[in-house]
Short mmCIF file of C-alpha atoms in Angstrom, two decimals:
data_model
loop_
_atom_site.label_atom_id
_atom_site.label_comp_id
_atom_site.label_asym_id
_atom_site.label_seq_id
_atom_site.Cartn_x
_atom_site.Cartn_y
_atom_site.Cartn_z
CA MET P 1 -67.16 -57.80 52.68
CA LYS P 2 -64.10 -56.86 50.85
CA ASP P 3 -62.49 -53.32 51.05
CA LYS P 4 -60.78 -51.58 48.16
CA ASN P 5 -58.14 -50.03 50.47
CA VAL P 6 -57.10 -53.41 51.81
CA ALA P 7 -56.94 -54.74 48.22
CA ALA P 8 -54.82 -51.70 47.23
CA ILE P 9 -52.49 -52.34 50.20
CA LEU P 10 -52.17 -55.99 49.41
CA ALA P 11 -51.49 -55.18 45.66
CA ILE P 12 -48.53 -52.87 46.41
CA PHE P 13 -46.92 -55.13 48.88
CA LEU P 14 -47.90 -58.63 47.83
CA GLY P 15 -49.28 -58.13 44.38
CA TRP P 16 -46.24 -59.83 42.68
CA ALA P 17 -47.46 -63.08 44.32
CA GLY P 18 -51.25 -62.36 43.45
CA ILE P 19 -52.38 -62.25 46.97
CA HIS P 20 -54.64 -59.24 46.36
CA ARG P 21 -56.39 -61.45 43.68
CA PHE P 22 -56.74 -64.36 46.21
CA TYR P 23 -58.26 -61.74 48.63
CA LEU P 24 -60.77 -60.61 46.00
CA GLY P 25 -61.87 -64.16 45.47
CA GLN P 26 -60.11 -64.44 42.04
CA VAL P 27 -58.17 -67.66 42.49
CA GLY P 28 -57.50 -68.19 38.86
CA LEU P 29 -55.76 -64.84 38.55
CA GLY P 30 -54.07 -65.29 41.84
CA ILE P 31 -52.36 -68.39 40.41
CA PHE P 32 -51.64 -66.65 37.09
CA TYR P 33 -49.84 -63.91 39.06
CA CYS P 34 -47.65 -66.60 40.77
CA ILE P 35 -46.71 -68.08 37.46
CA LEU P 36 -45.73 -64.69 36.06
CA MET P 37 -43.95 -63.91 39.31
CA PHE P 38 -40.82 -65.61 37.73
CA THR P 39 -40.74 -63.41 34.61
CA GLY P 40 -41.13 -60.08 36.32
CA ILE P 41 -44.36 -59.24 34.64
CA SER P 42 -46.40 -59.65 37.81
CA PHE P 43 -44.46 -56.63 39.47
CA LEU P 44 -45.82 -54.52 36.53
CA LEU P 45 -49.32 -55.92 36.96
CA MET P 46 -49.45 -55.33 40.79
CA PHE P 47 -48.45 -51.65 40.26
CA ILE P 48 -51.25 -51.31 37.73
CA ASP P 49 -53.79 -52.86 40.10
CA PHE P 50 -52.51 -50.73 42.87
CA ILE P 51 -53.31 -47.57 40.88
CA SER P 52 -56.53 -48.86 39.65
CA PHE P 53 -57.79 -49.61 43.17
CA LEU P 54 -56.79 -46.21 44.47
CA VAL P 55 -58.65 -44.47 41.70
CA MET P 56 -61.71 -46.77 41.53
CA ASP P 57 -65.09 -45.60 42.96
CA ARG P 58 -66.32 -47.41 45.98
CA ASP P 59 -69.58 -48.19 44.40
CA ILE P 60 -67.95 -49.69 41.31
CA PHE P 61 -65.65 -51.68 43.47
CA ASP P 62 -68.69 -53.01 45.44
CA ARG P 63 -70.65 -53.86 42.30
CA LYS P 64 -67.51 -55.57 40.95
CA TYR P 65 -66.08 -57.47 44.04
CA ASN P 66 -69.03 -57.40 46.61
CA LYS P 67 -71.88 -58.40 44.40
CA GLU P 68 -73.02 -61.20 46.61
CA PHE P 69 -73.26 -58.87 49.67
CA LEU P 70 -75.10 -56.31 47.59
CA ASP P 71 -77.59 -59.02 46.36
CA ALA P 72 -78.07 -60.16 49.97
CA ASP P 73 -78.94 -56.51 51.06
CA PHE P 74 -81.27 -56.18 48.20
CA ARG P 75 -83.00 -59.29 49.20
CA ARG P 76 -83.26 -58.28 52.79
CA TYR P 77 -84.70 -54.92 51.58
CA ASP P 78 -87.16 -56.62 49.45
CA THR P 79 -88.31 -58.72 52.34
CA ASP P 80 -88.62 -55.72 54.61
CA PHE P 81 -90.61 -54.00 52.05
CA ASP P 82 -92.94 -57.02 51.44
CA ARG P 83 -93.47 -57.23 55.23
CA ARG P 84 -94.25 -53.54 55.67
CA HIS P 85 -96.63 -53.76 52.64
CA SER P 86 -98.34 -56.84 53.99
CA ASP P 87 -98.87 -54.96 57.40
CA ARG P 88 -100.12 -51.99 55.66
CA ARG P 89 -102.62 -54.27 53.79
CA ARG P 90 -103.67 -55.92 57.13
CA ARG P 91 -104.19 -52.43 58.71
CA THR P 92 -106.30 -51.29 55.70
CA SER P 93 -108.30 -54.36 55.93
CA ARG P 94 -109.06 -54.10 59.66
CA GLU P 95 -110.04 -50.31 59.02
CA GLU P 96 -112.28 -51.31 56.15
CA ARG P 97 -113.93 -54.00 58.38
CA ARG P 98 -114.40 -51.49 61.26
CA GLU P 99 -115.99 -48.80 58.80
CA ALA P 100 -118.27 -51.63 57.43
CA ARG P 101 -119.26 -52.70 60.84
CA MET P 102 -120.11 -49.00 61.84
CA ALA P 103 -122.16 -48.58 58.71
CA ARG P 104 -124.11 -51.73 59.43
CA GLU P 105 -124.88 -50.50 62.96
CA GLU P 106 -126.11 -47.00 61.69
CA ARG P 107 -128.29 -48.92 59.20
CA ARG P 108 -129.70 -50.88 61.95
CA ARG P 109 -130.39 -47.78 64.05
CA GLU P 110 -132.08 -46.07 61.12
CA ALA P 111 -134.18 -49.18 60.43
CA ARG P 112 -135.11 -49.32 64.13
CA ARG P 113 -136.20 -45.64 64.31
CA GLU P 114 -138.20 -46.19 61.02
CA ARG P 115 -139.94 -49.23 62.58
CA GLU P 116 -140.81 -47.24 65.65
CA ALA P 117 -142.10 -44.32 63.70
CA ARG P 118 -144.27 -46.67 61.58
CA ARG P 119 -145.62 -48.36 64.66
CA GLU P 120 -146.57 -45.12 66.06
CA ARG P 121 -148.33 -44.12 62.81
CA GLU P 122 -150.08 -47.34 62.58
CA GLN P 123 -151.31 -47.27 66.32
CA TYR P 124 -152.72 -43.71 65.74
CA ARG P 125 -154.51 -44.80 62.60
CA ARG P 126 -155.90 -47.86 64.40
CA GLU P 127 -157.25 -45.69 67.29
CA LYS P 128 -158.64 -43.28 64.76
CA ARG P 129 -160.57 -46.11 62.96
CA GLU P 130 -161.92 -47.44 66.21
CA THR P 131 -163.08 -44.14 67.33
CA GLU P 132 -164.92 -43.50 64.09
CA ALA P 133 -166.35 -46.98 64.15
CA ARG P 134 -168.06 -46.48 67.31
CA LYS P 135 -169.84 -43.19 66.10
CA PRO P 136 -171.18 -41.97 69.45
CA SER P 137 -173.79 -39.04 69.57
CA ARG P 138 -172.50 -35.60 69.25
CA SER P 139 -173.29 -34.75 72.95
CA ALA P 140 -171.31 -37.81 74.24
CA ARG P 141 -168.73 -37.92 71.61
CA PRO P 142 -165.29 -38.39 73.26
CA ALA P 143 -162.37 -36.14 72.43
CA ARG P 144 -160.53 -36.91 69.23
CA PRO P 145 -157.04 -38.61 70.05
CA LYS P 146 -154.34 -36.15 69.56
CA ALA P 147 -151.95 -36.75 66.89
CA PRO P 148 -148.52 -37.82 68.10
CA ASN P 149 -146.34 -34.83 68.85
CA PRO P 150 -143.38 -35.29 66.30
CA TYR P 151 -141.08 -33.25 68.39
CA LYS P 152 -141.72 -35.53 71.25
CA LEU P 153 -141.21 -38.64 69.38
CA SER P 154 -137.94 -37.56 67.80
CA GLY P 155 -136.78 -36.31 71.32
CA ILE P 156 -137.45 -39.71 72.89
CA GLN P 157 -135.59 -41.33 69.94
CA LYS P 158 -132.46 -39.06 70.35
CA TYR P 159 -132.55 -39.52 74.01
CA LYS P 160 -132.38 -43.39 73.49
CA ASP P 161 -129.40 -42.82 71.10
CA PHE P 162 -127.66 -40.70 73.90
CA ASP P 163 -127.79 -37.48 71.93
CA TYR P 164 -129.01 -35.53 74.82
CA GLU P 165 -128.32 -32.10 73.51
CA GLU P 166 -130.48 -32.75 70.41
CA ALA P 167 -133.19 -34.42 72.46
CA ILE P 168 -133.38 -31.31 74.77
CA GLU P 169 -134.08 -29.15 71.63
CA ASP P 170 -136.71 -31.29 70.46
CA PHE P 171 -138.36 -31.70 73.91
CA LEU P 172 -138.47 -27.81 74.19
CA LYS P 173 -140.05 -27.62 70.72
CA ALA P 174 -142.64 -30.33 72.03
CA LEU P 175 -143.60 -27.94 74.83
CA THR P 176 -144.53 -25.27 72.38
CA VAL P 177 -147.23 -27.88 70.97
CA ASP P 178 -148.30 -28.90 74.53
CA ALA P 179 -146.89 -26.89 77.50
CA LYS P 180 -148.43 -29.35 80.00
CA ASP P 181 -147.11 -32.67 78.64
CA VAL P 182 -145.96 -34.48 81.85
CA ALA P 183 -143.75 -37.00 80.17
CA VAL P 184 -141.91 -34.17 78.09
CA HIS P 185 -141.18 -32.27 81.28
CA PHE P 186 -139.90 -35.42 83.07
CA ASN P 187 -137.74 -36.42 79.99
CA LEU P 188 -136.32 -32.91 79.94
CA SER P 189 -135.54 -33.01 83.58
CA CYS P 190 -133.56 -36.42 82.96
CA ALA P 191 -131.79 -35.00 79.90
CA TYR P 192 -130.67 -31.88 81.79
CA SER P 193 -129.59 -33.95 84.75
CA LEU P 194 -127.40 -36.19 82.33
CA THR P 195 -125.82 -32.98 80.95
CA GLU P 196 -125.20 -31.71 84.43
CA GLN P 197 -127.60 -28.82 84.31
CA HIS P 198 -129.18 -29.40 87.79
CA GLU P 199 -131.28 -25.97 87.83
CA ARG P 200 -133.05 -26.73 84.55
CA ALA P 201 -133.43 -30.28 85.56
CA LEU P 202 -135.03 -29.35 88.80
CA HIS P 203 -137.20 -26.76 87.05
CA HIS P 204 -138.82 -29.21 84.66
CA LEU P 205 -139.19 -31.91 87.44
CA ASP P 206 -141.18 -29.49 89.41
CA LYS P 207 -143.29 -28.64 86.33
CA ALA P 208 -143.95 -32.49 85.67
CA VAL P 209 -144.98 -32.72 89.51
CA GLU P 210 -147.26 -29.72 88.90
CA TYR P 211 -149.03 -31.26 86.02
CA GLY P 212 -149.70 -34.58 87.59
CA PHE P 213 -146.43 -36.62 88.05
CA ASN P 214 -146.69 -38.56 91.15
CA ASP P 215 -144.38 -41.47 90.75
CA PHE P 216 -141.91 -40.15 93.41
CA ASP P 217 -140.08 -43.56 93.85
CA ARG P 218 -139.12 -43.20 90.24
CA ILE P 219 -137.81 -39.74 91.02
CA ASN P 220 -135.71 -41.28 93.95
CA THR P 221 -134.34 -44.33 91.83
CA HIS P 222 -134.11 -43.26 88.22
CA ASP P 223 -130.49 -43.58 86.96
CA ALA P 224 -130.71 -40.43 84.71
CA LEU P 225 -131.59 -38.25 87.88
CA ALA P 226 -128.59 -39.48 89.86
CA PHE P 227 -126.76 -36.15 89.19
CA LEU P 228 -129.61 -34.15 90.44
CA ARG P 229 -130.00 -36.08 93.65
CA ILE P 230 -126.61 -35.01 94.87
CA GLN P 231 -127.46 -31.59 94.75
CA ASP P 232 -128.30 -29.57 97.84
CA GLU P 233 -131.37 -28.14 96.12
CA PHE P 234 -132.84 -31.54 95.58
CA ASP P 235 -133.14 -32.13 99.40
CA THR P 236 -135.08 -28.78 99.67
CA PHE P 237 -137.19 -29.90 96.80
CA VAL P 238 -138.06 -33.41 98.52
CA GLU P 239 -138.79 -31.61 101.94
CA ASN P 240 -141.06 -29.24 100.12
CA GLY P 241 -143.26 -32.28 98.80
CA TYR P 242 -141.33 -32.56 95.68
CA ARG P 243 -142.11 -28.86 94.73
CA LEU P 244 -139.86 -25.94 94.46
CA LYS P 245 -140.36 -23.15 97.00
CA THR P 246 -142.02 -19.94 95.74
CA ALA P 247 -141.51 -16.72 97.34
CA SER P 248 -144.42 -15.10 98.85
CA GLU P 249 -145.56 -12.17 96.54
CA PRO P 250 -147.52 -8.97 97.67
CA ALA P 251 -151.19 -8.58 96.68
CA PRO P 252 -151.60 -7.04 93.45
CA PRO P 253 -153.06 -3.50 93.02
CA PRO P 254 -156.85 -3.10 92.38
CA GLN P 255 -156.16 -2.37 88.60
CA GLN P 256 -154.01 -5.54 88.39
CA GLN P 257 -156.72 -7.65 90.23
CA LYS P 258 -159.17 -6.39 87.56
CA ILE P 259 -156.88 -7.56 84.76
CA ASP P 260 -156.48 -10.88 86.36
CA THR P 261 -160.08 -11.34 86.69
CA ASN P 262 -160.61 -10.46 83.04
CA ASN P 263 -157.80 -12.95 82.08
CA THR P 264 -159.57 -15.65 84.10
CA LEU P 265 -162.99 -14.87 82.36
CA LEU P 266 -161.28 -15.11 79.03
CA GLU P 267 -159.74 -18.48 79.83
CA GLN P 268 -163.09 -19.85 81.06
CA LEU P 269 -164.79 -18.58 77.76
CA LYS P 270 -161.72 -20.27 75.78
CA GLN P 271 -162.36 -23.70 77.83
CA LEU P 272 -166.10 -23.37 76.87
CA GLY P 273 -165.19 -23.06 73.23
CA GLU P 274 -162.83 -25.94 73.32
CA LEU P 275 -165.62 -28.13 74.92
CA ARG P 276 -167.98 -27.16 72.18
CA GLU P 277 -165.47 -27.91 69.49
CA LYS P 278 -164.85 -31.37 71.00
CA GLY P 279 -168.66 -32.00 71.00
CA LEU P 280 -168.90 -32.18 74.77
CA LEU P 281 -171.33 -29.03 74.60
CA THR P 282 -174.02 -28.33 72.33
CA GLU P 283 -174.54 -24.93 70.86
CA GLU P 284 -177.37 -24.19 73.18
CA GLU P 285 -175.55 -25.29 76.22
CA PHE P 286 -172.46 -23.19 75.26
CA GLN P 287 -174.58 -20.10 74.95
CA MET P 288 -176.23 -20.77 78.34
CA GLN P 289 -172.82 -21.08 80.08
CA LYS P 290 -171.51 -18.03 78.33
CA LYS P 291 -174.41 -15.89 79.59
CA LYS P 292 -173.66 -17.17 83.00
CA LEU P 293 -170.26 -15.94 83.00
CA LEU P 294 -170.99 -12.68 81.44
CA GLY P 295 -173.94 -12.10 83.53
#
C-alpha cells in the first residue's frame, strides 16, 4: 500500500527522474519525467508534485493511488457481512424450528388431556346407562355412581405434567368435595414430598391410611415418597403402624360429653337420611330407625 509521505519525499529528492511516479505505479508518467529531465521542466514538475502530495488529504490519496487495496478491503468487508448475515439466518432458523417443536409438543399434551377427559366422560356415561338399564327395585337399588371429581382429574393431569404446585391446589379443592378420598390424600402426600414439604406429606399419608389405604409396600417403594422416607419422622410413622402418634387428651367435661353425644346423634340421623336418598331405606324403615335413635 502506497504512502503519500513517501511519495512526497521521492518527489522532492528524485522527482526530476520521475521516481515518485514509478513508485505510484504510473510508469508512463515516470518515463515522461525522464524525457523532460534534459529540458529542466521535470524539476518544476517535481516541486509541484511535492507540494500537492503534502497538502493532499490521505483519503483522497488512497482513493487515487491505493484503489486496488480499498477494493480488496471492501470485498473482504462484504464477505464478512455476508457470513455474519448467513450465521444470523441460521440462528434464526434454529430458533424458529425450536419454537415450532415446542408448539407441537404443547398441542400434543393438550390433545392428550382432552382425550383423557373425553374418556372419563364416556366411561361415566356408560356406567350410568348400564345402571339405568338394570333398573333394580327401590329397596335394592345400588348407590348411583358419583360423578368424577373435576378437581381430582385436573390435579392428576397437572401431577403427570410435573406441575406439582398447581396439582396441590387442585387436590386440596378436591378434598372440599370428598374429604375422605384415599387417592387424593395419597397423591397430595406424593406432591408435597416432591416439593420437599415433609410435614404436610406425612399428614396426608396418615389420612390416606386412616381412610383405608393399606398398600404399605407402595409407601416404602414409591419414587415420589423418596424425600419423605429419609426424614426422621417417617421412621416413627412406620413404627407406629404407618400412623402418626396422637397425644393423649384429658376426658372432656360433662357438658362437652353431652355436646359430643348430640353431635353423634346428628351424624347418625344424617347417615339415615343419606341411605334413604340413595334408596337403601324405605320411608317406613327410615322412620323406624329414627324413632329408635330418638327414643
